[in-house]
Short mmCIF file of C-alpha atoms in Angstrom, two decimals:
data_model
loop_
_atom_site.label_atom_id
_atom_site.label_comp_id
_atom_site.label_asym_id
_atom_site.label_seq_id
_atom_site.Cartn_x
_atom_site.Cartn_y
_atom_site.Cartn_z
CA GLU A 283 -34.42 -31.15 9.24
CA ALA A 284 -34.34 -34.68 7.86
CA GLY A 285 -31.96 -35.31 4.99
CA VAL A 286 -32.45 -37.21 1.76
CA ALA A 287 -33.41 -40.81 2.45
CA GLN A 288 -32.50 -43.71 0.20
CA SER A 289 -33.05 -47.44 0.34
CA PRO A 290 -31.70 -49.99 0.16
CA ARG A 291 -28.15 -49.06 1.11
CA TYR A 292 -26.63 -52.11 -0.54
CA LYS A 293 -27.84 -54.51 -3.20
CA ILE A 294 -26.21 -57.47 -4.89
CA ILE A 295 -27.91 -58.99 -7.93
CA GLU A 296 -27.01 -61.18 -10.85
CA LYS A 297 -26.85 -59.81 -14.37
CA ARG A 298 -30.16 -59.75 -16.19
CA GLN A 299 -32.07 -59.39 -12.91
CA SER A 300 -34.03 -56.27 -12.07
CA VAL A 301 -33.57 -53.87 -9.16
CA ALA A 302 -35.31 -50.79 -7.81
CA PHE A 303 -34.06 -47.95 -5.66
CA TRP A 304 -36.14 -45.54 -3.63
CA CYS A 305 -35.49 -41.94 -2.68
CA ASN A 306 -37.35 -39.49 -0.45
CA PRO A 307 -36.05 -35.92 -0.83
CA ILE A 308 -35.80 -33.17 1.77
CA SER A 309 -39.23 -31.77 2.51
CA GLY A 310 -40.10 -28.88 0.22
CA HIS A 311 -37.41 -29.60 -2.35
CA ALA A 312 -39.05 -29.51 -5.76
CA THR A 313 -36.08 -30.79 -7.71
CA LEU A 314 -34.86 -34.37 -7.43
CA TYR A 315 -31.82 -35.88 -9.13
CA TRP A 316 -30.56 -39.42 -9.67
CA TYR A 317 -26.85 -39.87 -10.25
CA GLN A 318 -24.66 -42.85 -11.04
CA GLN A 319 -21.18 -42.79 -9.55
CA ILE A 320 -18.71 -45.38 -10.72
CA LEU A 321 -15.66 -45.90 -8.51
CA GLY A 322 -13.05 -43.23 -9.14
CA GLN A 323 -15.37 -41.02 -11.17
CA GLY A 324 -17.60 -38.07 -10.43
CA PRO A 325 -21.38 -38.45 -10.26
CA LYS A 326 -23.10 -38.65 -13.63
CA LEU A 327 -26.63 -37.27 -13.83
CA LEU A 328 -29.13 -39.88 -14.96
CA ILE A 329 -32.38 -38.00 -14.57
CA GLN A 330 -33.66 -34.77 -13.05
CA PHE A 331 -37.23 -34.10 -11.95
CA GLN A 332 -38.89 -30.77 -11.25
CA ASN A 333 -41.89 -31.71 -9.12
CA ASN A 334 -43.23 -34.73 -11.02
CA GLY A 335 -42.00 -33.67 -14.47
CA VAL A 336 -38.76 -34.73 -16.13
CA VAL A 337 -36.32 -31.87 -16.76
CA ASP A 338 -33.40 -33.87 -18.14
CA ASP A 339 -33.01 -37.56 -18.87
CA SER A 340 -30.53 -37.28 -21.72
CA GLN A 341 -28.00 -39.58 -20.05
CA LEU A 342 -30.48 -42.21 -18.84
CA PRO A 343 -30.07 -45.54 -20.71
CA LYS A 344 -33.75 -45.77 -21.46
CA ASP A 345 -33.60 -49.30 -22.81
CA ARG A 346 -32.95 -50.57 -19.29
CA PHE A 347 -33.37 -47.72 -16.83
CA SER A 348 -36.60 -46.04 -15.82
CA ALA A 349 -37.54 -43.57 -13.12
CA GLU A 350 -40.69 -42.00 -11.82
CA ARG A 351 -41.78 -39.38 -9.33
CA LEU A 352 -45.51 -39.75 -9.42
CA LYS A 353 -46.68 -37.37 -6.68
CA GLY A 354 -43.78 -34.94 -6.90
CA VAL A 355 -42.24 -36.22 -3.68
CA ASP A 356 -40.46 -39.56 -3.51
CA SER A 357 -38.97 -41.31 -6.51
CA THR A 358 -38.05 -44.76 -7.74
CA LEU A 359 -35.24 -45.69 -10.13
CA LYS A 360 -35.39 -49.11 -11.77
CA ILE A 361 -32.90 -51.13 -13.78
CA GLN A 362 -34.17 -54.01 -15.88
CA PRO A 363 -32.24 -56.04 -16.93
CA ALA A 364 -29.03 -55.20 -15.09
CA LYS A 365 -25.62 -55.46 -16.70
CA LEU A 366 -22.22 -55.87 -15.08
CA GLU A 367 -21.33 -52.28 -15.97
CA ASP A 368 -24.26 -51.03 -13.88
CA SER A 369 -22.24 -51.77 -10.74
CA ALA A 370 -21.95 -48.36 -9.10
CA VAL A 371 -23.30 -46.19 -6.34
CA TYR A 372 -26.66 -44.64 -7.15
CA LEU A 373 -27.07 -41.27 -5.51
CA CYS A 374 -30.23 -39.31 -5.04
CA ALA A 375 -30.07 -35.58 -4.41
CA SER A 376 -32.62 -32.83 -3.98
CA SER A 377 -32.70 -29.05 -4.07
CA PHE A 378 -34.99 -26.08 -4.07
CA SER A 379 -35.63 -24.70 -7.55
CA GLN A 380 -33.29 -21.88 -6.59
CA PRO A 381 -30.53 -21.47 -5.51
CA TYR A 382 -29.89 -25.04 -6.68
CA GLU A 383 -27.58 -26.38 -4.00
CA GLN A 384 -28.01 -30.13 -4.04
CA TYR A 385 -28.07 -32.27 -0.95
CA PHE A 386 -27.24 -35.93 -1.38
CA GLY A 387 -28.63 -39.02 0.23
CA PRO A 388 -26.35 -41.80 1.49
CA GLY A 389 -26.53 -43.69 -1.82
CA THR A 390 -27.20 -47.27 -2.81
CA ARG A 391 -24.20 -49.42 -3.65
CA LEU A 392 -25.19 -51.85 -6.41
CA THR A 393 -23.07 -54.85 -7.29
CA VAL A 394 -24.01 -56.83 -10.38
CA THR A 395 -22.39 -60.28 -10.59
CA GLN B 18 -13.60 -32.36 -24.15
CA LYS B 19 -15.05 -32.96 -20.72
CA GLU B 20 -17.58 -30.52 -19.35
CA VAL B 21 -15.68 -30.18 -16.08
CA GLU B 22 -12.03 -31.05 -15.61
CA GLN B 23 -10.13 -31.56 -12.39
CA ASN B 24 -6.68 -32.91 -11.66
CA SER B 25 -7.24 -36.30 -10.04
CA GLY B 26 -4.32 -35.85 -7.66
CA PRO B 27 -3.52 -36.88 -5.07
CA LEU B 28 -2.62 -33.45 -3.79
CA SER B 29 -0.57 -33.75 -0.64
CA VAL B 30 -0.15 -30.83 1.76
CA PRO B 31 1.18 -30.68 5.31
CA GLU B 32 -1.16 -29.90 8.18
CA GLY B 33 -1.67 -26.17 8.58
CA ALA B 34 -0.84 -25.35 4.97
CA ILE B 35 -3.13 -23.93 2.29
CA ALA B 36 -4.58 -26.49 -0.12
CA SER B 37 -5.48 -25.18 -3.58
CA LEU B 38 -7.89 -27.18 -5.70
CA ASN B 39 -8.65 -26.22 -9.29
CA CYS B 40 -11.40 -26.85 -11.80
CA THR B 41 -11.97 -25.76 -15.39
CA TYR B 42 -15.19 -25.92 -17.35
CA SER B 43 -15.95 -25.91 -21.04
CA ASP B 44 -19.24 -24.01 -21.41
CA ARG B 45 -19.08 -20.23 -21.11
CA GLY B 46 -22.82 -20.26 -20.42
CA SER B 47 -22.28 -22.01 -17.10
CA GLN B 48 -24.02 -20.12 -14.36
CA SER B 49 -23.32 -21.60 -10.94
CA PHE B 50 -20.40 -23.44 -9.48
CA PHE B 51 -20.30 -25.80 -6.54
CA TRP B 52 -17.68 -27.55 -4.45
CA TYR B 53 -18.47 -30.84 -2.74
CA ARG B 54 -16.38 -32.91 -0.39
CA GLN B 55 -16.65 -36.69 -0.55
CA TYR B 56 -15.09 -38.96 2.01
CA SER B 57 -14.33 -42.52 0.93
CA GLY B 58 -17.50 -44.59 0.91
CA LYS B 59 -19.71 -41.59 1.65
CA SER B 60 -21.92 -39.35 -0.45
CA PRO B 61 -20.90 -35.84 -1.57
CA GLU B 62 -21.37 -33.05 0.94
CA LEU B 63 -21.84 -29.45 -0.21
CA ILE B 64 -19.06 -27.12 0.95
CA MET B 65 -19.93 -23.93 -0.87
CA PHE B 66 -21.16 -22.41 -4.10
CA ILE B 67 -20.33 -19.30 -6.10
CA TYR B 68 -22.16 -17.45 -8.85
CA SER B 69 -20.22 -14.23 -9.42
CA ASN B 70 -16.66 -13.49 -10.43
CA GLY B 71 -14.32 -13.01 -7.52
CA ASP B 72 -13.87 -14.62 -4.16
CA LYS B 73 -16.33 -16.01 -1.66
CA GLU B 74 -15.18 -16.93 1.81
CA ASP B 75 -16.76 -19.29 4.34
CA GLY B 76 -14.64 -20.08 7.36
CA ARG B 77 -11.45 -21.80 6.23
CA PHE B 78 -12.77 -22.17 2.68
CA THR B 79 -12.53 -19.66 -0.16
CA ALA B 80 -14.03 -20.24 -3.58
CA GLN B 81 -12.65 -18.22 -6.49
CA LEU B 82 -14.37 -17.80 -9.85
CA ASN B 83 -12.92 -16.40 -13.05
CA LYS B 84 -15.52 -16.67 -15.81
CA ALA B 85 -13.25 -15.17 -18.46
CA SER B 86 -10.76 -17.99 -17.90
CA GLN B 87 -13.51 -20.55 -17.16
CA TYR B 88 -11.77 -21.44 -13.95
CA VAL B 89 -12.97 -22.17 -10.44
CA SER B 90 -10.79 -22.87 -7.44
CA LEU B 91 -11.19 -23.81 -3.81
CA LEU B 92 -8.67 -22.77 -1.19
CA ILE B 93 -8.59 -24.50 2.17
CA ARG B 94 -6.64 -22.60 4.79
CA ASP B 95 -5.07 -24.23 7.85
CA SER B 96 -5.62 -27.67 6.32
CA GLN B 97 -6.43 -30.43 8.79
CA PRO B 98 -6.09 -34.20 8.43
CA SER B 99 -9.89 -34.33 8.57
CA ASP B 100 -9.94 -32.38 5.28
CA SER B 101 -8.45 -35.43 3.53
CA ALA B 102 -11.10 -36.40 1.00
CA THR B 103 -12.00 -36.13 -2.66
CA TYR B 104 -13.21 -32.68 -3.70
CA LEU B 105 -15.73 -32.52 -6.52
CA CYS B 106 -16.36 -29.47 -8.66
CA ALA B 107 -19.86 -29.17 -10.16
CA VAL B 108 -21.21 -26.75 -12.71
CA ARG B 109 -24.77 -25.73 -13.51
CA ARG B 110 -25.41 -24.84 -17.12
CA ASN B 111 -28.47 -23.52 -18.90
CA PHE B 112 -31.72 -25.38 -18.29
CA ASN B 113 -30.38 -26.52 -14.92
CA LYS B 114 -28.08 -29.17 -16.36
CA PHE B 115 -25.46 -30.22 -13.84
CA TYR B 116 -22.04 -31.66 -14.54
CA PHE B 117 -19.53 -32.96 -12.04
CA GLY B 118 -15.80 -33.31 -12.41
CA SER B 119 -14.11 -36.56 -11.46
CA GLY B 120 -12.68 -35.02 -8.31
CA THR B 121 -9.30 -34.23 -6.79
CA LYS B 122 -8.06 -36.40 -3.95
CA LEU B 123 -6.54 -34.33 -1.13
CA ASN B 124 -4.21 -35.79 1.50
CA VAL B 125 -3.36 -33.63 4.49
CA LYS B 126 -0.36 -35.05 6.31
CA PRO B 127 -0.12 -34.56 10.10
#
């Protein structure tokens, strides 16, 4: 069974530029999550989708971050404009609706200079 | 108060010993509890999960849950150098909200 796919793996941009990340979850997983993990910290949930609907985006900085999952499968997370503090690893995870175990993709390491 | 708290460590144990990792959570309504292992530069990998009070064993790993004390632990028996990693505790609350702790770094010395 293929795992969660993410691209790109690494991205370096200058502040105020925009960037987009892509995620393709495990086949059949209805729930998709985007996390931000800053070095030395645990993952912080940015947004959670159930099929193509948003379940939780309470911690998503909506003035600069956006995400979509149009067909209930793959998803895109965008940052526009980027700030220095956005430097982090962006993790995508997916799960069945139950029993909720999440499986993570390899992540995208973003560096904002 | 953080949703999920873990001692950052590092926790150092000799090879072959039992490593005990602890996690506390703030919301009594939390329903499911997960342990992930994260090697440096890698993404988290699910080790095991627990829903009910008591112990759950899987190979060398045992998860323990005490809802009254709002406490979850992970025991690793016969620790190996390959177990050296950061261990993340995650909690699922109502409405499927997930919270992760900041992790405990484990060093297993040969």
